[in-house]
XYZ file of C-alpha atoms in Angstrom:
403
model
C 6.552 -22.498 -10.298
C 9.698 -23.674 -8.577
C 11.029 -21.040 -6.146
C 14.362 -21.161 -7.933
C 12.647 -19.869 -11.062
C 12.635 -16.408 -9.534
C 16.209 -15.370 -9.093
C 17.044 -13.480 -5.906
C 17.319 -9.787 -6.674
C 19.921 -9.351 -3.963
C 22.267 -11.637 -5.890
C 22.113 -9.632 -9.083
C 25.208 -7.653 -9.853
C 23.305 -4.705 -11.284
C 26.018 -4.413 -13.865
C 24.236 -2.172 -16.322
C 25.740 1.281 -16.231
C 22.422 2.763 -17.285
C 20.694 1.087 -14.371
C 23.066 2.642 -11.855
C 22.739 6.040 -13.447
C 18.944 5.924 -13.490
C 18.739 4.712 -9.906
C 20.930 7.603 -8.835
C 18.587 9.980 -10.632
C 15.540 8.574 -8.881
C 16.870 9.286 -5.414
C 18.205 12.744 -6.167
C 16.751 15.691 -4.334
C 15.804 17.325 -7.612
C 13.492 14.438 -8.412
C 11.794 14.668 -5.021
C 11.369 18.417 -5.318
C 9.907 18.156 -8.800
C 7.557 15.388 -7.763
C 6.222 17.284 -4.769
C 5.729 20.462 -6.765
C 3.893 18.513 -9.446
C 1.584 17.014 -6.831
C 0.833 20.433 -5.473
C -0.238 21.869 -8.800
C -1.961 19.088 -10.731
C -5.001 17.062 -9.789
C -4.035 14.326 -12.232
C -0.748 13.600 -10.498
C -2.481 13.537 -7.136
C -5.018 11.022 -8.402
C -2.271 8.794 -9.757
C -0.179 8.954 -6.621
C -3.043 8.236 -4.269
C -4.941 11.181 -2.746
C -2.030 13.011 -1.180
C 0.308 12.730 -4.138
C 3.228 11.888 -1.847
C 5.027 8.745 -0.862
C 4.595 6.928 2.422
C 7.783 8.375 3.868
C 6.774 11.996 3.451
C 3.523 12.189 5.364
C 4.787 14.217 8.292
C 5.018 17.967 7.823
C 6.075 20.191 10.706
C 3.488 22.654 11.900
C 3.494 25.439 14.430
C 0.999 25.308 17.239
C -0.709 28.398 15.837
C -2.076 26.275 12.990
C -3.970 23.944 15.300
C -7.685 24.125 14.684
C -9.817 25.809 17.365
C -12.036 23.457 19.316
C -15.213 25.051 18.034
C -14.410 24.065 14.432
C -16.223 20.825 13.761
C -16.999 18.708 10.751
C -20.015 16.459 10.512
C -21.206 14.820 13.712
C -18.772 16.207 16.234
C -15.556 15.334 14.394
C -12.737 17.893 14.104
C -11.651 19.048 10.687
C -8.266 17.272 10.572
C -7.486 18.668 7.127
C -7.170 22.122 8.680
C -3.755 20.967 9.900
C -2.523 20.883 6.290
C -4.446 23.798 4.818
C -1.289 25.823 4.134
C 0.476 22.932 2.400
C -0.547 22.563 -1.267
C 0.951 19.061 -1.419
C -2.026 17.692 0.523
C -4.650 19.222 -1.802
C -7.034 19.796 1.100
C -9.599 21.508 -1.132
C -10.321 18.324 -3.072
C -9.083 15.477 -0.872
C -12.605 14.687 0.331
C -13.871 14.463 -3.237
C -11.003 12.164 -4.206
C -11.667 9.918 -1.205
C -15.368 9.820 -2.029
C -14.521 8.901 -5.628
C -12.350 5.990 -4.506
C -15.066 4.758 -2.146
C -17.601 4.950 -4.947
C -15.302 2.950 -7.209
C -15.063 0.313 -4.505
C -18.770 -0.356 -4.825
C -18.033 -1.837 -8.232
C -16.038 -4.532 -6.447
C -19.033 -6.027 -4.693
C -20.979 -9.018 -5.908
C -20.413 -11.871 -8.305
C -20.881 -9.643 -11.349
C -17.874 -7.461 -10.561
C -15.919 -6.336 -13.600
C -12.530 -8.033 -13.291
C -10.993 -5.394 -15.531
C -11.440 -3.130 -12.501
C -11.178 -5.515 -9.557
C -9.408 -8.871 -9.173
C -11.484 -11.936 -8.479
C -10.831 -13.563 -5.075
C -11.258 -16.951 -6.791
C -9.213 -16.510 -9.957
C -6.673 -19.220 -9.095
C -9.480 -21.758 -9.416
C -9.356 -21.115 -13.152
C -5.563 -20.995 -13.519
C -4.563 -24.676 -13.869
C -0.788 -24.081 -13.717
C -0.658 -21.457 -10.949
C -1.396 -21.820 -7.247
C -1.424 -19.647 -4.138
C 2.180 -20.434 -3.229
C 3.423 -19.401 -6.679
C 1.649 -16.074 -6.397
C 3.263 -15.523 -2.993
C 6.717 -16.303 -4.426
C 6.147 -13.853 -7.270
C 4.877 -10.981 -5.104
C 7.719 -11.554 -2.629
C 10.167 -11.242 -5.536
C 8.409 -8.131 -6.863
C 8.833 -6.451 -3.471
C 12.587 -7.005 -3.796
C 12.500 -5.690 -7.377
C 10.604 -2.625 -6.190
C 13.293 -1.920 -3.584
C 16.077 -2.550 -6.086
C 14.626 -0.025 -8.532
C 13.917 2.452 -5.685
C 10.384 3.093 -6.921
C 7.669 4.958 -5.061
C 5.462 2.860 -2.748
C 2.249 3.404 -4.706
C 3.885 1.714 -7.703
C 4.110 -1.578 -5.809
C 0.427 -1.616 -4.886
C -0.654 -0.824 -8.431
C 1.686 -3.498 -9.838
C 0.162 -6.232 -7.662
C -3.310 -4.947 -8.519
C -2.527 -5.155 -12.255
C -1.094 -8.654 -11.791
C -4.203 -9.932 -10.005
C -6.624 -8.274 -12.418
C -4.836 -9.710 -15.441
C -4.873 -13.207 -13.960
C -8.584 -12.693 -13.214
C -9.283 -11.810 -16.849
C -7.140 -14.371 -18.663
C -8.322 -17.749 -17.401
C -10.293 -20.851 -18.334
C -13.552 -19.491 -16.902
C -13.666 -16.712 -19.471
C -12.247 -18.703 -22.360
C -11.636 -22.482 -22.233
C -8.014 -23.324 -22.876
C -6.866 -19.768 -22.084
C -4.680 -19.334 -19.022
C -1.274 -18.079 -17.920
C 1.400 -20.757 -18.151
C 3.650 -21.296 -15.166
C 6.692 -20.313 -17.210
C 5.068 -16.960 -18.046
C 4.074 -15.931 -14.515
C 7.295 -14.044 -13.782
C 6.932 -12.260 -17.129
C 3.441 -11.111 -16.133
C 4.804 -9.894 -12.788
C 7.723 -7.853 -14.115
C 5.549 -6.396 -16.886
C 2.912 -5.389 -14.329
C 5.665 -3.596 -12.411
C 6.784 -1.852 -15.606
C 3.237 -0.692 -16.375
C 2.684 0.547 -12.822
C 5.994 2.424 -12.930
C 5.064 4.082 -16.223
C 1.831 5.220 -14.604
C 3.246 6.417 -11.262
C 6.909 7.320 -11.764
C 8.612 10.274 -13.384
C 11.436 8.048 -14.635
C 10.200 4.455 -14.846
C 12.622 1.588 -15.496
C 13.418 0.800 -19.106
C 12.476 -2.508 -20.692
C 16.117 -3.611 -20.769
C 16.323 -3.076 -17.001
C 13.302 -5.329 -16.492
C 14.894 -7.962 -18.720
C 18.158 -7.719 -16.798
C 16.612 -7.961 -13.341
C 14.701 -11.050 -14.508
C 18.093 -12.687 -15.187
C 17.441 -12.452 -18.958
C 14.770 -15.132 -18.672
C 12.654 -13.207 -21.172
C 13.522 -11.084 -24.181
C 12.719 -7.432 -24.747
C 10.154 -8.423 -27.369
C 8.395 -10.758 -24.921
C 8.083 -7.986 -22.329
C 6.642 -5.571 -24.895
C 4.218 -8.201 -26.175
C 3.065 -8.977 -22.637
C 2.646 -5.259 -21.963
C 0.297 -4.984 -24.930
C -1.556 -8.090 -23.778
C -2.106 -6.786 -20.250
C -3.299 -3.384 -21.473
C -5.720 -5.027 -23.894
C -7.068 -7.443 -21.271
C -7.668 -4.574 -18.818
C -8.922 -2.185 -21.525
C -6.187 0.238 -20.394
C -7.962 0.754 -17.066
C -5.111 1.660 -14.737
C -6.798 4.265 -12.533
C -8.210 2.034 -9.815
C -8.372 2.255 -6.016
C -5.625 0.431 -4.138
C -5.084 0.281 -0.359
C -2.266 2.837 -0.551
C -4.282 6.083 -0.958
C -6.742 5.038 1.740
C -3.947 4.410 4.249
C -2.071 7.604 3.366
C -5.304 9.519 3.871
C -5.923 7.949 7.287
C -2.343 8.547 8.416
C -2.613 12.221 7.502
C -5.868 12.368 9.475
C -4.234 10.735 12.502
C -1.395 13.239 12.385
C -3.793 16.152 12.042
C -5.846 14.901 14.968
C -2.707 14.234 16.977
C -1.773 17.900 16.705
C -5.132 18.725 18.253
C -5.143 15.962 20.856
C -5.500 18.294 23.829
C -8.762 19.531 22.335
C -10.193 16.058 21.712
C -12.211 14.002 24.149
C -10.364 10.841 23.038
C -6.661 10.783 22.164
C -5.354 9.297 18.947
C -1.668 9.554 19.814
C -1.252 8.517 23.409
C 1.257 9.828 25.954
C 3.000 12.187 23.547
C 3.782 15.632 24.882
C 6.376 17.194 22.600
C 6.571 17.681 18.860
C 9.616 15.393 18.704
C 7.787 12.591 20.506
C 4.751 13.017 18.295
C 6.926 12.908 15.170
C 8.675 9.759 16.404
C 5.335 8.127 17.151
C 3.931 8.994 13.727
C 7.032 7.584 12.036
C 6.628 4.275 13.871
C 2.892 4.237 13.220
C 3.449 4.812 9.512
C 6.047 2.041 9.225
C 3.963 -0.394 11.285
C 0.820 0.249 9.250
C 2.641 -0.339 5.965
C 4.268 -3.446 7.445
C 0.814 -4.959 7.901
C -0.457 -3.637 4.569
C 2.418 -5.145 2.581
C 1.804 -8.514 4.198
C -1.743 -8.181 2.925
C -0.374 -7.910 -0.628
C 1.354 -11.273 -0.241
C -1.773 -13.090 0.890
C -4.086 -14.390 -1.833
C -6.912 -14.730 0.713
C -6.885 -10.967 1.218
C -8.405 -10.464 -2.244
C -11.828 -11.073 -0.704
C -11.596 -7.633 0.937
C -11.780 -4.216 -0.720
C -8.846 -1.753 -0.543
C -10.338 0.478 2.165
C -10.767 -2.555 4.433
C -7.077 -3.364 3.957
C -6.089 0.188 4.884
C -8.405 0.344 7.902
C -7.238 -3.050 9.166
C -3.553 -2.171 8.727
C -3.891 1.100 10.640
C -5.980 -0.526 13.365
C -3.415 -3.308 13.874
C -0.617 -0.725 13.883
C -2.357 1.292 16.610
C -2.856 -1.873 18.666
C 0.768 -2.960 18.145
C 2.145 0.379 19.331
C -0.105 0.305 22.399
C 1.419 -3.086 23.235
C 4.901 -1.684 22.614
C 4.216 1.161 25.027
C 2.458 -0.813 27.757
C 3.633 -4.417 27.352
C 2.101 -7.633 26.037
C -0.174 -7.950 29.077
C -1.892 -4.653 28.262
C -5.675 -5.012 28.268
C -7.818 -3.201 25.713
C -10.972 -3.763 27.745
C -13.022 -0.584 27.848
C -10.673 1.254 25.473
C -11.637 2.438 22.016
C -8.677 2.197 19.641
C -10.778 3.023 16.570
C -12.525 6.044 18.063
C -15.310 8.188 16.652
C -12.926 10.450 14.745
C -11.378 7.573 12.810
C -14.865 6.186 12.260
C -15.897 9.545 10.820
C -13.044 9.837 8.325
C -12.907 6.160 7.345
C -16.700 5.782 7.204
C -16.163 2.421 8.922
C -16.403 0.794 12.319
C -14.236 -2.071 13.553
C -16.888 -4.646 12.699
C -16.680 -3.530 9.056
C -13.034 -4.570 8.692
C -12.382 -6.927 11.614
C -12.475 -10.018 9.380
C -9.775 -8.443 7.205
C -7.692 -7.601 10.284
C -7.969 -11.194 11.532
C -6.794 -12.607 8.178
C -3.966 -10.057 8.019
C -2.766 -10.794 11.556
C -2.859 -14.555 10.955
C -0.783 -14.145 7.807
C 1.774 -11.945 9.597
C 2.174 -14.757 12.132
C 2.495 -17.335 9.344
C 5.142 -15.618 7.193
C 8.101 -16.194 9.601
C 7.635 -19.941 9.055
C 8.192 -19.567 5.289
C 11.151 -18.712 3.059
C 9.468 -15.611 1.692
C 10.840 -12.863 3.881
C 11.041 -9.786 1.628
C 8.628 -7.735 3.740
C 10.169 -8.816 7.038
C 13.696 -8.088 5.773
C 12.591 -4.655 4.668
C 10.916 -3.774 7.967
C 13.679 -5.279 10.096
C 16.026 -2.509 8.951
C 16.607 0.661 10.948
C 15.313 2.690 7.990
C 11.850 1.318 8.722
C 12.098 1.426 12.502
C 12.702 -2.332 12.854
C 8.952 -2.716 13.274
C 9.105 -6.355 12.137
C 10.757 -7.089 15.490
C 7.857 -5.657 17.515
C 5.641 -7.943 19.568
C 2.490 -8.462 17.530
C -1.040 -8.702 18.982
C -2.365 -12.153 19.811
C -5.854 -11.214 18.697
C -7.841 -8.370 17.192
C -9.684 -6.196 19.760
C -13.346 -5.385 19.160
C -13.056 -1.599 19.456
């Protein structure tokens, strides 16, 4: 696919009156209020939205110091019960969040081995059996989809599900499964925008309409082609849209970090370092959240990252974010020797040690260093804005620490 095939979203006029009206509706306070209340009262919505049922920008909830868990309250092998921090907030569904996390981890086990069902998990080698598509074309498409996602003002979980649907469909429809069957280069953008439409229908209250998808694709495809592709994707995946993505794992870990941060004076190892006031802690958590998603969204762009399961992506992104903010606080010469960034509390809640996701973190960090040399800057543009803390301008680690 020639890069010019995918028209820059920023150059679109957005002339449809309906599009403007619907975008205004999506960002209204009434929508946010309804969405949060729905998450608080229905397990189904929480499952769709990724454990917490909230978007990445609404993780922090103010708490009074009286809600901090007493030191004697412990969970498992000496780990504090971080969910106690949110027990009065129904949005976080603390009664069932452990069960949901366990369910996602169990589903991940289906991703292991050569006999994995590609209706549930994308193959890390699917491009081998797509004669007209290569790694660069996938990167161009995902970069464009990130711009589309921002243009439509969709929730963050929609983007992760859209890329997951895209990769799973390309894993199912290829020459390995059926000789002569593959996705033509001219149809790749159609698959991408239809995957976004399906993900939006699954995650959003008001998803984009088909005509909006046609318009934002510069009318390259007709309404009938989008609908036909939608049927084709659903059939190929057997309508299996409830799958683990990195988003719920990272949201879960960020909520744990914030809960532990509120109890940091009672812990033997700090999660949030050198923060003393609620304002400083809130500012730190905001930067940590943006930095973690900065790394995670780069992982979406990289085809090589498909070799890792979603929880490894989330763990690696949070680990790199913690390291990056330590460097921001102490300088590039800061030494991590003898310091445990991924301490026993994060190990407890993630069920992982650094060695379990270090390979993923190395690949992710290498790709973050590579992207500035390319033309595909959607993620960096997004995270260079003040809205996202300008985290793309931070000094990144040179290597991945061992602890």
